């Protein structure tokens, strides 16, 4: 029996529903594995279908097409290494999250996911049936156990497979990015290695799908938990790893070990990948956005330029009588630094026309936020018109702090198809801007250096919808607001908890009230990439009509 096993890991980016395209990627990976003399090529969880499928997986026609695509793939890849690939499959009236091993033109093994996650962005118990724990399958000279994603976060599956004779654990994953996930995944996988005394391969998807971005960062651990191979984060990679049988079992030969980025770099790359894949997989290649001279739109423009190239980003300045001269000059400077086109469309004429049209109805009523929202909605209408005419997707630019408290105008500055900074609190917007001015990577298509105007970062935030307006006229300063929001939104803390931490009760209760009454706005907001473990949408699902308020500790 051979004492060597060669495994090709394909950390690739599928497109949900593009069955032929995903199969073509799998074939190309198989060809690479064959050229490398590999015994097997492995692809991640749900690769053939794309992930997450949500209710699409309940369509019988979709499942039938998947099975036909799988059969074709098995025939095409019969003469060469085995292939492991993930997909949903219907069996005996149930639907399973499966990982199938192909070889010699047929299915050699089918592993069904046992632990179905039903928390955060996952709702697998709604669409899948839990499978029994599968034993290991034979691959050349060794037996491989395959806990599928969530299965490896629990002891029982890996333990049962080891007791059944597994000599290697291969964990196919569809694990989306969230800040701090690298360490969490590593902790769980090291635990499985220590418990079973087996080497472990963690193979993750990469790429964006709706609000989720799969960050790759696959790795191989040897017995004892020692890192043997580390694939890069947020990049496709195909790497062949050799395993050698020693007296005390199998071990991976040391291979490439990519450096993983810090939190700010991870967040930025996730926002760029989320935007790029949302556009590409939806058929868009260009974007348009309102460039106000403020920090949020400056950051969104930079993300777009780094992702698509400055030539594919159209910025539009939409001044009113309240727009300051510094905002006009900062917007022009911002577009120049990025190399993006900048157009200017004044909203003064449309605003006068709308004011005159509404004058009879508004007679005798004092001016209030209505007139401010009118300006925002005119801007949104103009930007949507440009988007419709040019075919460029409109990006919206509200940060998580604004999204949380509803400080954005529905059908106005909330207009757009995607929001790259939706899960980025305002204080972190400042941090990311400073980080981007100090860092540049080869994948970034905008210039290096201080591409975000330093004056934009330094000036007090303002919506500029009335004279001398500042955000902190009606909200606490962001260094106070954001910790309150993180407590209420990200960690489900009570009002009493935050008061105990030193925040004024009336401020906390007011912020909690604003979060409650903005739920209907968030329900209609554009998607954006998930960066935290409590992003708005699948991570946090609240009713729009809800009279309960937290009076704890009153």
mmCIF file of N, CA and C in Angstrom, residues 1-6 139-143 166-168 197-200 221-223 242-253:
data_model
loop_
_atom_site.group_PDB
_atom_site.id
_atom_site.type_symbol
_atom_site.label_atom_id
_atom_site.label_comp_id
_atom_site.label_asym_id
_atom_site.label_seq_id
_atom_site.Cartn_x
_atom_site.Cartn_y
_atom_site.Cartn_z
ATOM 1 N N UNK A 1 0.849 -1.194 0.000
ATOM 2 C CA UNK A 1 0.000 0.000 0.000
ATOM 3 C C UNK A 1 0.886 1.246 0.000
ATOM 4 N N UNK A 2 0.479 2.250 -0.787
ATOM 5 C CA UNK A 2 1.258 3.481 -0.882
ATOM 6 C C UNK A 2 1.275 4.222 0.446
ATOM 7 N N UNK A 3 2.399 4.888 0.703
ATOM 8 C CA UNK A 3 2.509 5.723 1.886
ATOM 9 C C UNK A 3 2.355 7.200 1.562
ATOM 10 N N UNK A 4 1.841 7.520 0.366
ATOM 11 C CA UNK A 4 1.664 8.914 -0.048
ATOM 12 C C UNK A 4 0.251 9.112 -0.584
ATOM 13 N N UNK A 5 -0.297 10.272 -0.311
ATOM 14 C CA UNK A 5 -1.604 10.657 -0.855
ATOM 15 C C UNK A 5 -1.533 12.126 -1.231
ATOM 16 N N UNK A 6 -1.928 12.420 -2.445
ATOM 17 C CA UNK A 6 -1.848 13.796 -2.942
ATOM 18 C C UNK A 6 -3.272 14.333 -3.133
ATOM 19 N N UNK A 139 -10.178 6.477 -0.156
ATOM 20 C CA UNK A 139 -9.556 7.270 -1.222
ATOM 21 C C UNK A 139 -8.106 6.816 -1.344
ATOM 22 N N UNK A 140 -7.835 5.958 -2.333
ATOM 23 C CA UNK A 140 -6.477 5.463 -2.495
ATOM 24 C C UNK A 140 -6.028 4.701 -1.264
ATOM 25 N N UNK A 141 -4.938 5.139 -0.633
ATOM 26 C CA UNK A 141 -4.366 4.372 0.472
ATOM 27 C C UNK A 141 -4.939 4.690 1.842
ATOM 28 N N UNK A 142 -5.915 5.595 1.912
ATOM 29 C CA UNK A 142 -6.398 5.972 3.253
ATOM 30 C C UNK A 142 -7.910 6.145 3.280
ATOM 31 N N UNK A 143 -8.427 6.282 4.483
ATOM 32 C CA UNK A 143 -9.863 6.465 4.696
ATOM 33 C C UNK A 143 -10.090 7.888 5.198
ATOM 34 N N UNK A 166 -11.433 6.501 10.149
ATOM 35 C CA UNK A 166 -10.919 7.631 9.364
ATOM 36 C C UNK A 166 -9.467 7.914 9.744
ATOM 37 N N UNK A 167 -8.663 8.225 8.738
ATOM 38 C CA UNK A 167 -7.249 8.567 8.950
ATOM 39 C C UNK A 167 -6.959 10.025 8.623
ATOM 40 N N UNK A 168 -7.938 10.712 8.066
ATOM 41 C CA UNK A 168 -7.836 12.129 7.713
ATOM 42 C C UNK A 168 -9.239 12.716 7.783
ATOM 43 N N UNK A 197 -6.758 13.051 17.075
ATOM 44 C CA UNK A 197 -5.350 12.805 16.734
ATOM 45 C C UNK A 197 -5.167 12.556 15.245
ATOM 46 N N UNK A 198 -6.019 13.204 14.440
ATOM 47 C CA UNK A 198 -5.948 13.065 12.989
ATOM 48 C C UNK A 198 -5.618 14.410 12.337
ATOM 49 N N UNK A 199 -4.956 14.388 11.184
ATOM 50 C CA UNK A 199 -4.799 15.631 10.421
ATOM 51 C C UNK A 199 -6.152 16.091 9.896
ATOM 52 N N UNK A 200 -6.279 17.384 9.643
ATOM 53 C CA UNK A 200 -7.567 17.963 9.235
ATOM 54 C C UNK A 200 -7.372 18.985 8.117
ATOM 55 N N UNK A 221 -4.231 21.263 9.051
ATOM 56 C CA UNK A 221 -3.611 21.067 10.359
ATOM 57 C C UNK A 221 -3.081 19.646 10.469
ATOM 58 N N UNK A 222 -1.930 19.513 11.078
ATOM 59 C CA UNK A 222 -1.384 18.199 11.388
ATOM 60 C C UNK A 222 -1.762 17.791 12.800
ATOM 61 N N UNK A 223 -1.618 16.512 13.140
ATOM 62 C CA UNK A 223 -1.870 16.094 14.516
ATOM 63 C C UNK A 223 -1.089 16.957 15.505
ATOM 64 N N UNK A 242 0.567 17.244 -0.228
ATOM 65 C CA UNK A 242 0.980 15.848 -0.082
ATOM 66 C C UNK A 242 0.841 15.412 1.365
ATOM 67 N N UNK A 243 0.307 14.208 1.542
ATOM 68 C CA UNK A 243 0.222 13.585 2.857
ATOM 69 C C UNK A 243 1.094 12.338 2.857
ATOM 70 N N UNK A 244 1.799 12.120 3.949
ATOM 71 C CA UNK A 244 2.714 10.991 4.078
ATOM 72 C C UNK A 244 2.345 10.171 5.309
ATOM 73 N N UNK A 245 2.363 8.842 5.133
ATOM 74 C CA UNK A 245 2.085 7.956 6.259
ATOM 75 C C UNK A 245 3.366 7.754 7.076
ATOM 76 N N UNK A 246 3.284 8.038 8.356
ATOM 77 C CA UNK A 246 4.392 7.800 9.278
ATOM 78 C C UNK A 246 3.985 6.691 10.239
ATOM 79 N N UNK A 247 4.887 6.346 11.116
ATOM 80 C CA UNK A 247 4.602 5.257 12.053
ATOM 81 C C UNK A 247 3.399 5.555 12.929
ATOM 82 N N UNK A 248 3.190 6.857 13.227
ATOM 83 C CA UNK A 248 2.069 7.230 14.098
ATOM 84 C C UNK A 248 0.884 7.805 13.335
ATOM 85 N N UNK A 249 0.841 7.607 12.006
ATOM 86 C CA UNK A 249 -0.311 8.053 11.226
ATOM 87 C C UNK A 249 0.089 9.000 10.106
ATOM 88 N N UNK A 250 -0.926 9.593 9.476
ATOM 89 C CA UNK A 250 -0.723 10.460 8.318
ATOM 90 C C UNK A 250 -0.442 11.891 8.768
ATOM 91 N N UNK A 251 0.434 12.549 7.991
ATOM 92 C CA UNK A 251 0.728 13.959 8.206
ATOM 93 C C UNK A 251 0.830 14.671 6.867
ATOM 94 N N UNK A 252 0.429 15.937 6.852
ATOM 95 C CA UNK A 252 0.575 16.757 5.645
ATOM 96 C C UNK A 252 1.989 17.307 5.573
ATOM 97 N N UNK A 253 2.556 17.288 4.368
ATOM 98 C CA UNK A 253 3.820 17.971 4.158
ATOM 99 C C UNK A 253 3.584 19.473 4.271
#
